[in-house]
Amino acid sequence: MKLYRVVFATLSVVGFCLAADQDVLTILKQQSDISTFIGILEQFDDLVNILNQGTFSVLVPNNEALAAFTNDNPELSNDTNAVRALLEYHIANGTHPSATFGLQPLFVPTLLTNPNYTNVTGGQVVEFAAVNNRSTVVTGVRATSQLVEADIFYLGGLIHVIDSVLTIPISFPATITKAGLTDLVALLNKGGFLTPSSPAVNIVNSLSDLTVFGPNSSQYSASFTGWNGLDNTDLLSILQYSISKGPVLYSSEFKNDTKIPTLDGIPATMYEVDGQFYVDTSLITTRDFLTSNGVLQILDSPMNPNTTGQLPLSSPGSHSGSGSKGLSTAAAAGIGIAIGALILGGALGVALYLRIKRRRRNNFSELGGGQTRDPPPRYELDTKGITEGAVNARELPRSHTFQIEHPVKPPSPLEIDGQERSRISVTIHGSPPRHLGFQARF
Ligand SMILES: *[C@@H]1O[C@H](CO)[C@@H](O)[C@H](O)[C@H]1NC(C)=O
Ligand SMILES: *[C@@H]1O[C@H](CO)[C@@H](O)[C@H](O)[C@H]1NC(C)=O
Ligand SMILES: *[C@@H]1O[C@H](CO)[C@@H](O)[C@H](O)[C@H]1NC(C)=O
Ligand SMILES: *[C@@H]1O[C@H](CO)[C@@H](O)[C@H](O)[C@H]1NC(C)=O
Ligand SMILES: *[C@@H]1O[C@H](CO)[C@@H](O)[C@H](O)[C@H]1NC(C)=O
Ligand SMILES: *[C@@H]1O[C@H](CO)[C@@H](O)[C@H](O)[C@H]1NC(C)=O
Ligand SMILES: *[C@@H]1O[C@H](CO)[C@@H](O)[C@H](O)[C@H]1NC(C)=O
Ligand SMILES: *[C@@H]1O[C@H](CO)[C@@H](O)[C@H](O)[C@H]1NC(C)=O
């Protein structure tokens, strides 16, 4: 198969005997400014063992971040369950180097599965994104934590030091309040959904894996009259039509022309027009408010089962704003990276970068029909040896770049459906013997 390429490269990697041991605590203790986190982690031996046996991205708040958090939440420090839950939420499954943040929407399950905190199958997620070009972790109520020290390898995984403690996503009602979605709150009030006796309360609080599509728009707020005269059954059917239960629909799962099962029994339809996504005729304006039991996607108008299947207006240019921007799933050349074994044999300070560059469109006009199509993405893999304290560093190669041209087909190498389409493996042997296995799936 042409798509399946295996590239083997051998090169020297600069390495110095900084540490012979590579378990997570050993590596953590070599970093400065994270002693508070280490003290907490050491209280949970089982989590330390899990970290050393699996493949994880550990998000480590620095001392300032934890001091600020403890100051704001003094009651938590005595609550072992809460501290454990918080730690679990800082451990994301799989290795996710900072350079992959923002290439495509990325929602990664964490070890937090305790139903006192989350009802998301497979574990509550964190979003890895690029905000203002900086690698960022987005969590509950779209709180952002930026990476201050990235890509520290330990056996089996990666450590990223972050500048604030992650926010465990809270319930849907608490999220809309804290996020200041006041138009949505007013509309829910119009529909009578906020009274404690409303079935809506039970739906959004007790079900798991929900995707709620909620409008937050001044036209559909306290002055909205469109629901006047509807009975409770109709109103409930509108609410249920706006909620999907099943695999949670984060923006990473948005796809054109797909049916979304709803609690009302009638499926809604998702469309993509000009890189923006719609559910029936409603535009998704702000994406991905993580909640304790799923996600909230903000719309510009309410959904209605009576208009199921209607297409969005063909002039979406009049709409404005799209929340967490990121790359459109179609435009982003996605790369799923799995760093397998990393055995540096004492070598530290090796950073891997994987970047995508796109050439200018006008170089790639299609012959037939004069239609321009996206150029093939170019993948670059850099390895850099960091040479502090080096003795004979100058003699050793310090940087290597592999350029791997992706063939023009397929047009989209996205791995949004979980299917691996091609693979590149790079194996690096150092001198004195160092081995670094690296695998990129895309
Ligand atoms: C933590 O527990 C100790 C002993 O039970 C108690 O004296 C202290 O006030 C508690 N601290 C907080 C912040 O609740
Ligand atoms: C991490 O993800 C892999 C692949 O999806 C899964 O098999 C594994 O169980 C997950 N590990 C944990 C600890 O959730
Ligand atoms: C959930 O909270 C209850 C009450 O605080 C506690 O008794 C129970 O052990 C908790 N469950 C888990 C899985 O932590
Ligand atoms: C992000 O980086 C690109 C290229 O490096 C630059 O053109 C762009 O202005 C940057 N955006 C922001 C918000 O800093
Ligand atoms: C929701 O509506 C309120 C009131 O108009 C506005 O202040 C807020 O920015 C909106 N939030 C989002 C995410 O649309
Ligand atoms: C998870 O679901 C259970 C059962 O419906 C419920 O009791 C619990 O409060 C939910 N937890 C969260 C965090 O919403
Ligand atoms: C749907 O249309 C029917 C017939 O016009 C009407 O009776 C019903 O109230 C409408 N339902 C909603 C949710 O608007
Ligand atoms: C979305 O799907 C519809 C129907 O299959 C198609 O007409 C339209 O071109 C698609 N849009 C995009 C952006 O792929």
PDB file of C-alpha atoms in Angstrom, residues 30-183:
ATOM      1  CA  GLN A  30      14.500  17.114  38.700  1.00  0.00           C
ATOM      2  CA  GLN A  31      12.185  19.998  37.834  1.00  0.00           C
ATOM      3  CA  SER A  32      12.002  23.182  39.826  1.00  0.00           C
ATOM      4  CA  ASP A  33       8.904  24.920  41.109  1.00  0.00           C
ATOM      5  CA  ILE A  34       6.599  21.878  41.292  1.00  0.00           C
ATOM      6  CA  SER A  35       7.407  20.529  44.781  1.00  0.00           C
ATOM      7  CA  THR A  36       3.825  21.089  46.013  1.00  0.00           C
ATOM      8  CA  PHE A  37       2.436  18.861  43.287  1.00  0.00           C
ATOM      9  CA  ILE A  38       5.019  16.171  44.014  1.00  0.00           C
ATOM     10  CA  GLY A  39       4.059  16.241  47.702  1.00  0.00           C
ATOM     11  CA  ILE A  40       0.419  15.637  46.787  1.00  0.00           C
ATOM     12  CA  LEU A  41       1.148  12.946  44.207  1.00  0.00           C
ATOM     13  CA  GLU A  42       3.327  11.033  46.670  1.00  0.00           C
ATOM     14  CA  GLN A  43       0.273  10.532  48.874  1.00  0.00           C
ATOM     15  CA  PHE A  44      -1.310   8.391  46.151  1.00  0.00           C
ATOM     16  CA  ASP A  45       0.999   5.438  45.499  1.00  0.00           C
ATOM     17  CA  ASP A  46      -1.477   3.750  43.186  1.00  0.00           C
ATOM     18  CA  LEU A  47      -1.581   6.784  40.887  1.00  0.00           C
ATOM     19  CA  VAL A  48       2.223   6.872  40.803  1.00  0.00           C
ATOM     20  CA  ASN A  49       2.202   3.198  39.770  1.00  0.00           C
ATOM     21  CA  ILE A  50      -0.393   3.819  37.072  1.00  0.00           C
ATOM     22  CA  LEU A  51       1.729   6.675  35.730  1.00  0.00           C
ATOM     23  CA  ASN A  52       4.791   4.459  35.538  1.00  0.00           C
ATOM     24  CA  GLN A  53       2.956   1.632  33.838  1.00  0.00           C
ATOM     25  CA  GLY A  54       0.928   3.433  31.208  1.00  0.00           C
ATOM     26  CA  THR A  55       1.180   6.140  28.607  1.00  0.00           C
ATOM     27  CA  PHE A  56       0.068   9.496  29.922  1.00  0.00           C
ATOM     28  CA  SER A  57       0.389  13.247  29.660  1.00  0.00           C
ATOM     29  CA  VAL A  58       0.716  14.567  33.202  1.00  0.00           C
ATOM     30  CA  LEU A  59      -0.388  18.170  33.661  1.00  0.00           C
ATOM     31  CA  VAL A  60       1.524  19.537  36.619  1.00  0.00           C
ATOM     32  CA  PRO A  61       0.418  22.876  38.121  1.00  0.00           C
ATOM     33  CA  ASN A  62       3.442  24.782  39.386  1.00  0.00           C
ATOM     34  CA  ASN A  63       3.808  25.899  42.998  1.00  0.00           C
ATOM     35  CA  GLU A  64       2.264  29.335  42.380  1.00  0.00           C
ATOM     36  CA  ALA A  65      -0.759  27.731  40.704  1.00  0.00           C
ATOM     37  CA  LEU A  66      -1.344  25.322  43.578  1.00  0.00           C
ATOM     38  CA  ALA A  67      -0.859  28.040  46.196  1.00  0.00           C
ATOM     39  CA  ALA A  68      -3.483  30.192  44.501  1.00  0.00           C
ATOM     40  CA  PHE A  69      -5.840  27.226  44.220  1.00  0.00           C
ATOM     41  CA  THR A  70      -5.453  26.243  47.888  1.00  0.00           C
ATOM     42  CA  ASN A  71      -6.036  29.821  48.878  1.00  0.00           C
ATOM     43  CA  ASP A  72      -9.315  29.861  46.943  1.00  0.00           C
ATOM     44  CA  ASN A  73     -10.409  26.369  48.036  1.00  0.00           C
ATOM     45  CA  PRO A  74      -9.086  25.848  51.584  1.00  0.00           C
ATOM     46  CA  GLU A  75     -11.734  23.220  52.379  1.00  0.00           C
ATOM     47  CA  LEU A  76     -10.420  20.876  49.693  1.00  0.00           C
ATOM     48  CA  SER A  77      -7.054  20.161  51.274  1.00  0.00           C
ATOM     49  CA  ASN A  78      -8.691  18.009  53.973  1.00  0.00           C
ATOM     50  CA  ASP A  79     -10.867  16.131  51.516  1.00  0.00           C
ATOM     51  CA  THR A  80      -8.940  13.106  50.238  1.00  0.00           C
ATOM     52  CA  ASN A  81     -11.610  12.194  47.656  1.00  0.00           C
ATOM     53  CA  ALA A  82     -11.543  15.691  46.227  1.00  0.00           C
ATOM     54  CA  VAL A  83      -7.754  15.862  46.080  1.00  0.00           C
ATOM     55  CA  ARG A  84      -7.638  12.475  44.410  1.00  0.00           C
ATOM     56  CA  ALA A  85     -10.254  13.515  41.858  1.00  0.00           C
ATOM     57  CA  LEU A  86      -8.298  16.665  41.124  1.00  0.00           C
ATOM     58  CA  LEU A  87      -5.088  14.682  40.611  1.00  0.00           C
ATOM     59  CA  GLU A  88      -6.863  12.190  38.363  1.00  0.00           C
ATOM     60  CA  TYR A  89      -8.149  15.056  36.224  1.00  0.00           C
ATOM     61  CA  HIS A  90      -4.555  16.168  35.695  1.00  0.00           C
ATOM     62  CA  ILE A  91      -3.560  12.837  34.154  1.00  0.00           C
ATOM     63  CA  ALA A  92      -4.576  12.583  30.498  1.00  0.00           C
ATOM     64  CA  ASN A  93      -4.437   9.324  28.587  1.00  0.00           C
ATOM     65  CA  GLY A  94      -1.771   9.039  25.888  1.00  0.00           C
ATOM     66  CA  THR A  95       1.270  11.165  25.111  1.00  0.00           C
ATOM     67  CA  HIS A  96       0.389  14.545  23.636  1.00  0.00           C
ATOM     68  CA  PRO A  97       3.443  16.722  22.849  1.00  0.00           C
ATOM     69  CA  SER A  98       2.815  20.465  23.060  1.00  0.00           C
ATOM     70  CA  ALA A  99       3.455  20.861  19.333  1.00  0.00           C
ATOM     71  CA  THR A 100       0.293  18.888  18.584  1.00  0.00           C
ATOM     72  CA  PHE A 101      -1.953  21.250  20.553  1.00  0.00           C
ATOM     73  CA  GLY A 102      -4.252  23.180  18.250  1.00  0.00           C
ATOM     74  CA  LEU A 103      -3.533  21.187  15.091  1.00  0.00           C
ATOM     75  CA  GLN A 104      -7.068  19.908  15.357  1.00  0.00           C
ATOM     76  CA  PRO A 105      -9.680  19.866  18.128  1.00  0.00           C
ATOM     77  CA  LEU A 106      -8.435  17.396  20.716  1.00  0.00           C
ATOM     78  CA  PHE A 107     -10.393  16.095  23.717  1.00  0.00           C
ATOM     79  CA  VAL A 108      -8.477  13.609  25.789  1.00  0.00           C
ATOM     80  CA  PRO A 109      -9.961  11.424  28.536  1.00  0.00           C
ATOM     81  CA  THR A 110      -8.332  11.644  31.955  1.00  0.00           C
ATOM     82  CA  LEU A 111      -8.208   9.195  34.849  1.00  0.00           C
ATOM     83  CA  LEU A 112     -11.175  11.013  36.459  1.00  0.00           C
ATOM     84  CA  THR A 113     -14.047   8.531  36.339  1.00  0.00           C
ATOM     85  CA  ASN A 114     -15.487   8.926  39.859  1.00  0.00           C
ATOM     86  CA  PRO A 115     -19.279   9.388  39.377  1.00  0.00           C
ATOM     87  CA  ASN A 116     -19.306  11.901  42.240  1.00  0.00           C
ATOM     88  CA  TYR A 117     -17.482  14.204  39.821  1.00  0.00           C
ATOM     89  CA  THR A 118     -18.229  13.035  36.328  1.00  0.00           C
ATOM     90  CA  ASN A 119     -20.669  11.044  34.267  1.00  0.00           C
ATOM     91  CA  VAL A 120     -18.649  10.873  31.075  1.00  0.00           C
ATOM     92  CA  THR A 121     -17.936   7.338  29.891  1.00  0.00           C
ATOM     93  CA  GLY A 122     -14.222   6.631  29.636  1.00  0.00           C
ATOM     94  CA  GLY A 123     -13.292   9.522  31.928  1.00  0.00           C
ATOM     95  CA  GLN A 124     -13.803  13.289  32.007  1.00  0.00           C
ATOM     96  CA  VAL A 125     -11.838  15.014  29.257  1.00  0.00           C
ATOM     97  CA  VAL A 126      -9.470  17.956  28.908  1.00  0.00           C
ATOM     98  CA  GLU A 127      -9.184  19.953  25.688  1.00  0.00           C
ATOM     99  CA  PHE A 128      -5.701  20.495  24.253  1.00  0.00           C
ATOM    100  CA  ALA A 129      -5.719  23.635  22.128  1.00  0.00           C
ATOM    101  CA  ALA A 130      -3.647  26.575  20.959  1.00  0.00           C
ATOM    102  CA  VAL A 131      -4.850  29.895  22.349  1.00  0.00           C
ATOM    103  CA  ASN A 132      -3.015  32.951  21.003  1.00  0.00           C
ATOM    104  CA  ASN A 133      -0.471  30.545  19.555  1.00  0.00           C
ATOM    105  CA  ARG A 134       0.307  29.111  22.965  1.00  0.00           C
ATOM    106  CA  SER A 135      -0.252  25.509  23.907  1.00  0.00           C
ATOM    107  CA  THR A 136      -3.163  25.577  26.313  1.00  0.00           C
ATOM    108  CA  VAL A 137      -5.326  23.186  28.288  1.00  0.00           C
ATOM    109  CA  VAL A 138      -9.009  24.180  28.301  1.00  0.00           C
ATOM    110  CA  THR A 139     -11.198  22.732  31.060  1.00  0.00           C
ATOM    111  CA  GLY A 140     -14.470  23.450  32.920  1.00  0.00           C
ATOM    112  CA  VAL A 141     -16.225  26.759  32.091  1.00  0.00           C
ATOM    113  CA  ARG A 142     -13.556  27.128  29.367  1.00  0.00           C
ATOM    114  CA  ALA A 143     -10.890  27.918  31.947  1.00  0.00           C
ATOM    115  CA  THR A 144      -7.465  28.019  30.320  1.00  0.00           C
ATOM    116  CA  SER A 145      -4.143  26.816  31.702  1.00  0.00           C
ATOM    117  CA  GLN A 146      -1.032  27.543  29.709  1.00  0.00           C
ATOM    118  CA  LEU A 147       2.000  25.356  29.434  1.00  0.00           C
ATOM    119  CA  VAL A 148       4.994  26.969  31.083  1.00  0.00           C
ATOM    120  CA  GLU A 149       7.353  23.993  30.755  1.00  0.00           C
ATOM    121  CA  ALA A 150       6.446  21.474  28.102  1.00  0.00           C
ATOM    122  CA  ASP A 151       7.436  18.021  26.876  1.00  0.00           C
ATOM    123  CA  ILE A 152       9.394  16.625  29.785  1.00  0.00           C
ATOM    124  CA  PHE A 153       9.708  12.926  29.112  1.00  0.00           C
ATOM    125  CA  TYR A 154       9.463  10.202  31.686  1.00  0.00           C
ATOM    126  CA  LEU A 155       9.270   6.493  31.068  1.00  0.00           C
ATOM    127  CA  GLY A 156       5.979   5.973  29.291  1.00  0.00           C
ATOM    128  CA  GLY A 157       4.808   9.533  29.111  1.00  0.00           C
ATOM    129  CA  LEU A 158       5.148  13.250  29.081  1.00  0.00           C
ATOM    130  CA  ILE A 159       4.957  15.971  31.707  1.00  0.00           C
ATOM    131  CA  HIS A 160       3.698  19.481  30.993  1.00  0.00           C
ATOM    132  CA  VAL A 161       3.993  22.112  33.735  1.00  0.00           C
ATOM    133  CA  ILE A 162       0.980  24.464  33.678  1.00  0.00           C
ATOM    134  CA  ASP A 163       0.317  27.884  35.196  1.00  0.00           C
ATOM    135  CA  SER A 164      -3.058  27.182  36.820  1.00  0.00           C
ATOM    136  CA  VAL A 165      -4.921  24.264  38.337  1.00  0.00           C
ATOM    137  CA  LEU A 166      -7.397  22.664  35.920  1.00  0.00           C
ATOM    138  CA  THR A 167     -11.119  23.173  36.577  1.00  0.00           C
ATOM    139  CA  ILE A 168     -13.054  19.917  36.892  1.00  0.00           C
ATOM    140  CA  PRO A 169     -16.155  20.488  34.737  1.00  0.00           C
ATOM    141  CA  ILE A 170     -19.262  21.246  36.789  1.00  0.00           C
ATOM    142  CA  SER A 171     -22.935  20.509  36.163  1.00  0.00           C
ATOM    143  CA  PHE A 172     -24.821  22.022  33.241  1.00  0.00           C
ATOM    144  CA  PRO A 173     -26.823  24.486  35.421  1.00  0.00           C
ATOM    145  CA  ALA A 174     -23.672  25.576  37.275  1.00  0.00           C
ATOM    146  CA  THR A 175     -21.768  25.932  33.992  1.00  0.00           C
ATOM    147  CA  ILE A 176     -24.291  28.242  32.317  1.00  0.00           C
ATOM    148  CA  THR A 177     -24.398  30.387  35.441  1.00  0.00           C
ATOM    149  CA  LYS A 178     -20.630  30.612  35.879  1.00  0.00           C
ATOM    150  CA  ALA A 179     -20.024  31.130  32.169  1.00  0.00           C
ATOM    151  CA  GLY A 180     -22.367  34.119  32.124  1.00  0.00           C
ATOM    152  CA  LEU A 181     -24.654  32.621  29.478  1.00  0.00           C
ATOM    153  CA  THR A 182     -27.395  34.985  30.614  1.00  0.00           C
ATOM    154  CA  ASP A 183     -29.452  34.837  27.415  1.00  0.00           C
TER     155      ASP A 183
END
